[in-house]
PDB file of C-alpha atoms in Angstrom:
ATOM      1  CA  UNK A   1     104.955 115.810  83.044  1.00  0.00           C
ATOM      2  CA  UNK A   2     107.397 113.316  84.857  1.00  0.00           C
ATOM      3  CA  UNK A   3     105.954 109.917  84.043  1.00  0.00           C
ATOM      4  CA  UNK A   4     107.092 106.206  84.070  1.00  0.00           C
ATOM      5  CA  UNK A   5     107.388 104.382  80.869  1.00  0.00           C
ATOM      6  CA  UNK A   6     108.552 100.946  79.180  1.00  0.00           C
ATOM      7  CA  UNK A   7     110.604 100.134  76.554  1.00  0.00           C
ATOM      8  CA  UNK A   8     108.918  97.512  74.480  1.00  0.00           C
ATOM      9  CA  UNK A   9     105.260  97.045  74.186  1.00  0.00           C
ATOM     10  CA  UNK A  10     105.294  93.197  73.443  1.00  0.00           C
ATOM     11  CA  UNK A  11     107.413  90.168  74.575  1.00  0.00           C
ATOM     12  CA  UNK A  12     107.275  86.895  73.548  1.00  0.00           C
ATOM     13  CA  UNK A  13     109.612  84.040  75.194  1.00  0.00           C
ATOM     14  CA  UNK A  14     109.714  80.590  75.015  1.00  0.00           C
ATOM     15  CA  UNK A  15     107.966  78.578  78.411  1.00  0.00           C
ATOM     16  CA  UNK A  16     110.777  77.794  80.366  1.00  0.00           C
ATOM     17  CA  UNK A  17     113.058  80.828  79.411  1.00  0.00           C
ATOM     18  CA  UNK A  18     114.381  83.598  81.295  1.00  0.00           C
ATOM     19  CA  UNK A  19     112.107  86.539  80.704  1.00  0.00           C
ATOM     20  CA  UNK A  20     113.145  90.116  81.187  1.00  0.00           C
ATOM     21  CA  UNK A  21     110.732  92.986  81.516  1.00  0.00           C
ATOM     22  CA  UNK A  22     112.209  96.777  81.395  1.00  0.00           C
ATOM     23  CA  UNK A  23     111.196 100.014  82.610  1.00  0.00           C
ATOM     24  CA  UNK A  24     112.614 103.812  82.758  1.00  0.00           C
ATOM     25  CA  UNK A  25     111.634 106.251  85.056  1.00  0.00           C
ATOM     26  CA  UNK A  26     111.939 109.984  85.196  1.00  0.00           C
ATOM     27  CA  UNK A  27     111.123 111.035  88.829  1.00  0.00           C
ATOM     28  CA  UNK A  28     113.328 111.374  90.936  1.00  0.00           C
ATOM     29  CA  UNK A  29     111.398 112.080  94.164  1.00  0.00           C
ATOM     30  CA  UNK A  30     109.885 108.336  94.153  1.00  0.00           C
ATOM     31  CA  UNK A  31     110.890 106.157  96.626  1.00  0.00           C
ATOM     32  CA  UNK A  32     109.798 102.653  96.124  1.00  0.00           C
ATOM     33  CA  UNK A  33     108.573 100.627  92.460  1.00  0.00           C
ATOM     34  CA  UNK A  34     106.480  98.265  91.865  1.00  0.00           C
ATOM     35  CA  UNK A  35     105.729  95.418  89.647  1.00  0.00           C
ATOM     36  CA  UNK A  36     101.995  94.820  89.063  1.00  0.00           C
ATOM     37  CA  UNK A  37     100.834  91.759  86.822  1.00  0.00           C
ATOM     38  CA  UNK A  38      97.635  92.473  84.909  1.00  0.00           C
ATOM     39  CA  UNK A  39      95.221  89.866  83.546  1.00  0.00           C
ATOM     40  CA  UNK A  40      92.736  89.914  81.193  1.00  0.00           C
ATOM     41  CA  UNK A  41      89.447  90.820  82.894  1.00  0.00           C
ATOM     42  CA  UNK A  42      91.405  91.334  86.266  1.00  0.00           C
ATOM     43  CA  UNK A  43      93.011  94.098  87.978  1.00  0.00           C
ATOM     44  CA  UNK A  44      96.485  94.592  88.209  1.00  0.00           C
ATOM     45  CA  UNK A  45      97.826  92.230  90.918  1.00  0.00           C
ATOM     46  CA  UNK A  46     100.910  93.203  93.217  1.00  0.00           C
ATOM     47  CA  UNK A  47     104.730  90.989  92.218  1.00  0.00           C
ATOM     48  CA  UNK A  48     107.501  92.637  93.713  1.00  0.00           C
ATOM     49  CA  UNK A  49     108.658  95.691  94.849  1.00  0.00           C
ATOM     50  CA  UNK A  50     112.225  97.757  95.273  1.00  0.00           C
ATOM     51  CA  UNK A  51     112.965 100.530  97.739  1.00  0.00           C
ATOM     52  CA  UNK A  52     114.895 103.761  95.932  1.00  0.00           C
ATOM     53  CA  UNK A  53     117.613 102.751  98.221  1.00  0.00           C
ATOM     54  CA  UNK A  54     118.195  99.019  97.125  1.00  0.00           C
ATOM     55  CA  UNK A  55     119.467  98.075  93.695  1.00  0.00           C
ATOM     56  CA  UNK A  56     118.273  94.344  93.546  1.00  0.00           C
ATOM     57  CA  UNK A  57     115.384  92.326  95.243  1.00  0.00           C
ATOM     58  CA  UNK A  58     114.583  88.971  95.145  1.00  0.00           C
ATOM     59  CA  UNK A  59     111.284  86.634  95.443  1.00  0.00           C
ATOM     60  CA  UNK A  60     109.987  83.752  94.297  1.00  0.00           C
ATOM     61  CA  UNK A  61     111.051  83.672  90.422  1.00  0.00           C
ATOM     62  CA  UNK A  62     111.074  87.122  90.085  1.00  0.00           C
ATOM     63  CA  UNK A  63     113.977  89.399  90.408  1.00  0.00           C
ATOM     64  CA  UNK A  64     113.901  93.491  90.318  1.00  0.00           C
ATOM     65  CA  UNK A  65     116.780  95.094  89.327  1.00  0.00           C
ATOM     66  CA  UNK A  66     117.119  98.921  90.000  1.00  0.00           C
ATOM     67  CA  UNK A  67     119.465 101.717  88.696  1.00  0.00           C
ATOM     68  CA  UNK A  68     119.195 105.091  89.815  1.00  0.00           C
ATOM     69  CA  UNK A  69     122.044 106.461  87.783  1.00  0.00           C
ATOM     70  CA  UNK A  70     120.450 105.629  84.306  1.00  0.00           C
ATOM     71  CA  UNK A  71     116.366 105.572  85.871  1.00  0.00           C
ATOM     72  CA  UNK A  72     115.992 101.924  84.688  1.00  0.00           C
ATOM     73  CA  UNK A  73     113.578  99.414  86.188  1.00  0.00           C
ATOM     74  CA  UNK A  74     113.689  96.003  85.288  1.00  0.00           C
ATOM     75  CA  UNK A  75     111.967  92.464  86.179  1.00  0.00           C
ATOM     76  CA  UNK A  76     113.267  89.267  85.404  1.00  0.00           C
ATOM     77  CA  UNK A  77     111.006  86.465  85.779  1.00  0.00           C
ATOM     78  CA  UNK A  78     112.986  82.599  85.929  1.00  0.00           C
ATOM     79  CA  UNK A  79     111.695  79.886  84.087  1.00  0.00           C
ATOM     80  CA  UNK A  80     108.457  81.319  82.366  1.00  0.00           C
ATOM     81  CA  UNK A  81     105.361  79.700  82.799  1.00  0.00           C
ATOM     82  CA  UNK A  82     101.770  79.788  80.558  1.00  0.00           C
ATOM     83  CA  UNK A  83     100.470  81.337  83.660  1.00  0.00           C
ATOM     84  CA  UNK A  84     102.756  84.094  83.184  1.00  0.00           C
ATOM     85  CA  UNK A  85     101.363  85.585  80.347  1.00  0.00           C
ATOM     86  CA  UNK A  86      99.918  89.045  81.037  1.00  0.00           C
ATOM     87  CA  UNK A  87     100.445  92.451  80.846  1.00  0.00           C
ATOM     88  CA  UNK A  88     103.287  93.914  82.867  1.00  0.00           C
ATOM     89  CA  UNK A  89     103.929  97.470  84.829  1.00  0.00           C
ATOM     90  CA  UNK A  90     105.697  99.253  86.302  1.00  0.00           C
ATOM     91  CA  UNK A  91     104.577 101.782  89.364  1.00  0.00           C
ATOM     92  CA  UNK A  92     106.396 104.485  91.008  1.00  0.00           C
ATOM     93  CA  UNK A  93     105.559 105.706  94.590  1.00  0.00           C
ATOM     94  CA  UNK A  94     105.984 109.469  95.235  1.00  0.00           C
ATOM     95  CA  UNK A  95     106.999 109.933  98.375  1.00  0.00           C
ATOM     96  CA  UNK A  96     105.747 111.667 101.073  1.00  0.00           C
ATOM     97  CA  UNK A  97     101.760 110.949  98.704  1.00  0.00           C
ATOM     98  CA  UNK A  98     101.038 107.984  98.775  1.00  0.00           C
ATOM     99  CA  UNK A  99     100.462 108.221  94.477  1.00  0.00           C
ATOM    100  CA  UNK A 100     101.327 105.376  92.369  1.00  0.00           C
ATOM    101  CA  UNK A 101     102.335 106.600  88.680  1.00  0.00           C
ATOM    102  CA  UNK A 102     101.648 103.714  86.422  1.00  0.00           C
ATOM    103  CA  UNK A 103     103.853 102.994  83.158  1.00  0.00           C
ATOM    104  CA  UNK A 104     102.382 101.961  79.412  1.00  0.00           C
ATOM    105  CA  UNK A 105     103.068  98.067  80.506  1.00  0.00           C
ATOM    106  CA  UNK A 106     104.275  95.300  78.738  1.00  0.00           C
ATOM    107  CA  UNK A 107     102.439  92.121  76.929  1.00  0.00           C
ATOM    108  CA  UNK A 108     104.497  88.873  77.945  1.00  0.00           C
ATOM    109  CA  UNK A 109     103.400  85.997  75.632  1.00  0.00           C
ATOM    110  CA  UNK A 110     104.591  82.483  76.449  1.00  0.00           C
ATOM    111  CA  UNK A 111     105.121  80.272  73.555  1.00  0.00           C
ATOM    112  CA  UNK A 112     104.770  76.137  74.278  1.00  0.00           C
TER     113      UNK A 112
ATOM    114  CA  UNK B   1      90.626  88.164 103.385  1.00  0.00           C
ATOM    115  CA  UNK B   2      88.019  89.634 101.072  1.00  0.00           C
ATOM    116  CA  UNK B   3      89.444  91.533  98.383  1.00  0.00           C
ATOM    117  CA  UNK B   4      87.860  95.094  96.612  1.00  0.00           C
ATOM    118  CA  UNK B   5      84.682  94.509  95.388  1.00  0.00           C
ATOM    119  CA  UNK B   6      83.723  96.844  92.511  1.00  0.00           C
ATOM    120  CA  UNK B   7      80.211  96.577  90.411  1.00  0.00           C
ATOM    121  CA  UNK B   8      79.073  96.213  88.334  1.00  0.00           C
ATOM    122  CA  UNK B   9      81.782  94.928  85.942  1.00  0.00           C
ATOM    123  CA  UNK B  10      80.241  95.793  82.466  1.00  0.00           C
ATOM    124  CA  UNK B  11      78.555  98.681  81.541  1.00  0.00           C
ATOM    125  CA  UNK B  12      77.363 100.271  78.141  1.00  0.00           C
ATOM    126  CA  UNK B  13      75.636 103.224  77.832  1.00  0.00           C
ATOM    127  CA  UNK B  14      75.089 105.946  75.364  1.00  0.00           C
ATOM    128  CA  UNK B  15      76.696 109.294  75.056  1.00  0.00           C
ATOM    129  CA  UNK B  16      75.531 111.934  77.122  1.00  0.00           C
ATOM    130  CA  UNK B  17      74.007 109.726  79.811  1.00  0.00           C
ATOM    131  CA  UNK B  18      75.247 109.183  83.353  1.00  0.00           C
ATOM    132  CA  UNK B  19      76.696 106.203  85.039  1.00  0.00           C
ATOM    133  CA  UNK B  20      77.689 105.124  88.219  1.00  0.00           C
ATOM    134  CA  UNK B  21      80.430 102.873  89.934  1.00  0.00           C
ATOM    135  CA  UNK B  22      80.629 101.064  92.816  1.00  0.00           C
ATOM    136  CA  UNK B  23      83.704  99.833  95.344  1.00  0.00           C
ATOM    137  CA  UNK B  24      83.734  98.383  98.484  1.00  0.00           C
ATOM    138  CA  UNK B  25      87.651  98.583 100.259  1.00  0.00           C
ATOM    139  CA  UNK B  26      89.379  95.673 102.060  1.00  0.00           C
ATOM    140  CA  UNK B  27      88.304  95.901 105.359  1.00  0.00           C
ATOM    141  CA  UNK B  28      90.613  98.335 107.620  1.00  0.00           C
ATOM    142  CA  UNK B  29      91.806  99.875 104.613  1.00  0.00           C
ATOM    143  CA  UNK B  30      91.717 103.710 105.239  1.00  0.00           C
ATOM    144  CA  UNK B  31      93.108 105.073 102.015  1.00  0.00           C
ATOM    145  CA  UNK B  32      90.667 104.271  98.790  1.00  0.00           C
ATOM    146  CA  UNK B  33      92.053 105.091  95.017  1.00  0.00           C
ATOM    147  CA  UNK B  34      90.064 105.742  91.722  1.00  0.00           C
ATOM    148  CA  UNK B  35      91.918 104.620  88.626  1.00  0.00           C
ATOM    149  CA  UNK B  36      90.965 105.311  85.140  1.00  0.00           C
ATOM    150  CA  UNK B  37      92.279 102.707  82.840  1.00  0.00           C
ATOM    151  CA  UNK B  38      92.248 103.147  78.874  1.00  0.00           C
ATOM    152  CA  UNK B  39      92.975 100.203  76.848  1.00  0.00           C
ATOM    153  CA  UNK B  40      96.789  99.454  76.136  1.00  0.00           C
ATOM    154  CA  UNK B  41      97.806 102.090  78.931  1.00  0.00           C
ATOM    155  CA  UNK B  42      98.481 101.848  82.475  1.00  0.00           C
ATOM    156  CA  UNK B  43      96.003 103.004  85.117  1.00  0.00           C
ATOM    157  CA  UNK B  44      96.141 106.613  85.704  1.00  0.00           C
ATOM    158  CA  UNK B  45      94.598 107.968  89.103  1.00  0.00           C
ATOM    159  CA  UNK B  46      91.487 110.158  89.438  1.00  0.00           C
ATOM    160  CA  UNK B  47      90.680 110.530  92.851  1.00  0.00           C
ATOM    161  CA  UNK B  48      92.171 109.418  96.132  1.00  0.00           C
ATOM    162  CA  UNK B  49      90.548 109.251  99.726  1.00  0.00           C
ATOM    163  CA  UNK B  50      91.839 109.187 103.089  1.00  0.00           C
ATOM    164  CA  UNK B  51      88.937 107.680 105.160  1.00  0.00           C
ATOM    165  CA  UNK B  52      86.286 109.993 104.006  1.00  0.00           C
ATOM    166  CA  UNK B  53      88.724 113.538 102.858  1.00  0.00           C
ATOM    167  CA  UNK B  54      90.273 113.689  99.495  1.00  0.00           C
ATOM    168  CA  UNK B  55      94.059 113.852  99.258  1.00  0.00           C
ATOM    169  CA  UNK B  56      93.958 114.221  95.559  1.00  0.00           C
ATOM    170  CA  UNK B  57      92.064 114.718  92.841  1.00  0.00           C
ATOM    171  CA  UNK B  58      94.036 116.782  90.550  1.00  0.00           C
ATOM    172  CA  UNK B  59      93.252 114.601  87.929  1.00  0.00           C
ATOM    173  CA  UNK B  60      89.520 114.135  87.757  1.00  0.00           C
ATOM    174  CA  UNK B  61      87.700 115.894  85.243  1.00  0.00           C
ATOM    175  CA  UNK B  62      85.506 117.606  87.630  1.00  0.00           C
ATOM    176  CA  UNK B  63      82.999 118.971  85.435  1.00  0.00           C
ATOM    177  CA  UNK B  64      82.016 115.659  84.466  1.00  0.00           C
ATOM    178  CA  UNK B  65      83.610 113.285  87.239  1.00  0.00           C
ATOM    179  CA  UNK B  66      81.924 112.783  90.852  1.00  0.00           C
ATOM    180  CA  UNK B  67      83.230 110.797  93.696  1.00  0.00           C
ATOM    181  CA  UNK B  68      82.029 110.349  97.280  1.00  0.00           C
ATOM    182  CA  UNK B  69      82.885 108.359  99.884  1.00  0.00           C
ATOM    183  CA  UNK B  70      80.924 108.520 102.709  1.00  0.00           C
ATOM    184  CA  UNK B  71      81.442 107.191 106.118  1.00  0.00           C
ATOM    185  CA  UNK B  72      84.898 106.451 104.925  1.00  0.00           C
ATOM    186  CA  UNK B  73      83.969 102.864 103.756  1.00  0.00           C
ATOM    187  CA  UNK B  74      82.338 102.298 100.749  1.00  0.00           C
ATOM    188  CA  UNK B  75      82.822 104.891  97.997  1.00  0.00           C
ATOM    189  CA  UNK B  76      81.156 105.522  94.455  1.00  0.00           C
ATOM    190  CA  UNK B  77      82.233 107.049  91.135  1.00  0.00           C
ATOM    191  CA  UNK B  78      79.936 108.945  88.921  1.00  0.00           C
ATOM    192  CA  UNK B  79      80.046 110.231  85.658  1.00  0.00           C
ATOM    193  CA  UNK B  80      77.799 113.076  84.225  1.00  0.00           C
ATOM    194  CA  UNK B  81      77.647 113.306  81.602  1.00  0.00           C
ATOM    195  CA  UNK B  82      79.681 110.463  79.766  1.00  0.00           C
ATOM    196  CA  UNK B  83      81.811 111.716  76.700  1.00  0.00           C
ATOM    197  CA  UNK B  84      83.136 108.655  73.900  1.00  0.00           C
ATOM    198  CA  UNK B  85      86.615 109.207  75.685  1.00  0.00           C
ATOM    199  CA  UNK B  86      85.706 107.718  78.860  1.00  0.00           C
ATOM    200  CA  UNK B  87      85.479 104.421  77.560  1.00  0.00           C
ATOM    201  CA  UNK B  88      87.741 102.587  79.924  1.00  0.00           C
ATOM    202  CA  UNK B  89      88.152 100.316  83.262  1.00  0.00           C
ATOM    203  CA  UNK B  90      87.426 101.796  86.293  1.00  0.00           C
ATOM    204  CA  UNK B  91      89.687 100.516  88.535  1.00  0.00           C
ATOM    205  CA  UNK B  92      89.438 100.713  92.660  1.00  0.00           C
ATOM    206  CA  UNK B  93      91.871 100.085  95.102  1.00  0.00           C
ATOM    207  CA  UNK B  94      93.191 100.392  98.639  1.00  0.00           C
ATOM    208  CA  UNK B  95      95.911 100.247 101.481  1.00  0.00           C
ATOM    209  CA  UNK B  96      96.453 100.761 104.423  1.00  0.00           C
ATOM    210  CA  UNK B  97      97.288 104.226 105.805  1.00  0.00           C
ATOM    211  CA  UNK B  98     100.835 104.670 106.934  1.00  0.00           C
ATOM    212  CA  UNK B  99     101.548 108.810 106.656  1.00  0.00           C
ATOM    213  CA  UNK B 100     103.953 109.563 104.484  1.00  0.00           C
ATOM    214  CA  UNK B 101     104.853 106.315 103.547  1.00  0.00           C
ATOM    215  CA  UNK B 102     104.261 103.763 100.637  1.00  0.00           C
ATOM    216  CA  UNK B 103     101.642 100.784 101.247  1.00  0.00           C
ATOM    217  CA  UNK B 104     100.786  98.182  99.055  1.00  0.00           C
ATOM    218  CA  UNK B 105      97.976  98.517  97.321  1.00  0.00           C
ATOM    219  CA  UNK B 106      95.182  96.031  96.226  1.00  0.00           C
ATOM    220  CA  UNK B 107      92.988  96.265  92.989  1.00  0.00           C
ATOM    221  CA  UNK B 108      89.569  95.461  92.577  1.00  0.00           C
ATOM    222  CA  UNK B 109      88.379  94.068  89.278  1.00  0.00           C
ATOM    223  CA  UNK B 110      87.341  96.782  87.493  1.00  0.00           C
ATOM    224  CA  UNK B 111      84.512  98.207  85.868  1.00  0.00           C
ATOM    225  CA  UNK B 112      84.766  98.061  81.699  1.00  0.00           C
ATOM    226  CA  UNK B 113      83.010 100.976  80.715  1.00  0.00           C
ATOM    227  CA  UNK B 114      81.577 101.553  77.056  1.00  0.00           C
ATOM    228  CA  UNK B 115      80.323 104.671  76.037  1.00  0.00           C
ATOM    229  CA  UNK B 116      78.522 104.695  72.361  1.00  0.00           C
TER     230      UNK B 116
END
């Protein structure tokens, strides 16, 4: 079935580095994605999010980067920190339901 | 705001038996999700309420997999009995209800379940 999936299981960056995070989608009826942050021991925790009809969005340190032509998701996090070691995913929102469809996620390390 | 509550957070139990979660929504929230979570994947739904109605459960094993939420509040998961396979986190979450359109939402802690 239609699912959302990531490119690259593991990332490592150096702290202070640009970090960036990618996704690809095959659904075409969803209409906003989400970046969740997952901890260990925690559940996943809400970033950012893009409506289908935008192509970027910005917040604090984290930018989302959208493009329907190719189904590619990405987030770019500025100037990593320790803290922002965790596992990444992405989330699609079928419209009209309410239904989040998770990705596999991705591990960001953060060397010192 | 108080967040989703979920208990208890660690559970091992033995093939066969049964097991039981628990999740208490944000306040206000009328729409409450079920998430099974196996390690190194993303969280894949089970079971989704709308105060106390399912809107989906497509994906819940029903001949093993139980959920209830009664008086649209509080709502529990059970699991009868438990295969190897549904070792896992048990995530719950919830939004707000908007019809038809997307609202954030928040995740409890999860329940890590082992099954031996």
């Amino acid at each position: 079935g239609e699912s959302v999936g990531l490119h690259l299981p593991t990332l490592s960056v150096q702290e202070g580095d640009n970090s960036i995070i990618n996704c690809a989608y095959s659904n075409s009826a969803s209409d906003y994605f989400i970046w969740y942050k997952q901890e260990s021991g925690k559940g996943p925790q809400f970033i950012i999010d893009i409506r289908s009809n935008m192509d970027k969005r910005q917040g604090q340190r984290v930018t989302v980067l959208l493009n329907k032509t190719v189904k590619h998701l990405s987030l770019q996090i500025a100037a990593t920190q320790p803290g922002d070691s965790a596992v990444y995913f992405c989330a699609e929102n079928i419209r009209g339901a309410q239904k989040l469809v998770f990705g596999q996620g991705t591990r960001l390390t953060i060397n010192p | 705001e108080a967040g989703v509550a979920q208990s208890p957070r660690y559970k091992i139990i033995e093939k066969r038996q049964s097991v039981a979660f628990w999740c208490n929504p944000i306040s206000g929230h009328a729409t409450l999700y079920w998430y099974q979570q196996i390690l190194g994947q993303g969280p894949k739904l089970l079971i989704q309420f709308q105060n106390n109605g399912v809107v989906d459960d497509s994906q819940l094993p029903k001949d093993r997999f139980s959920a209830e939420r009664l008086k649209g509040v509080d709502s529990t998961l059970k699991i009868q009995p438990a295969k190897l396979e549904d070792s896992a986190v048990y995530l719950c979450a919830s939004s707000q209800m908007d019809r038809g359109y997307y609202n954030e939402q928040f995740f409890g802690p999860g329940t890590r379940l082992t099954v031996l």
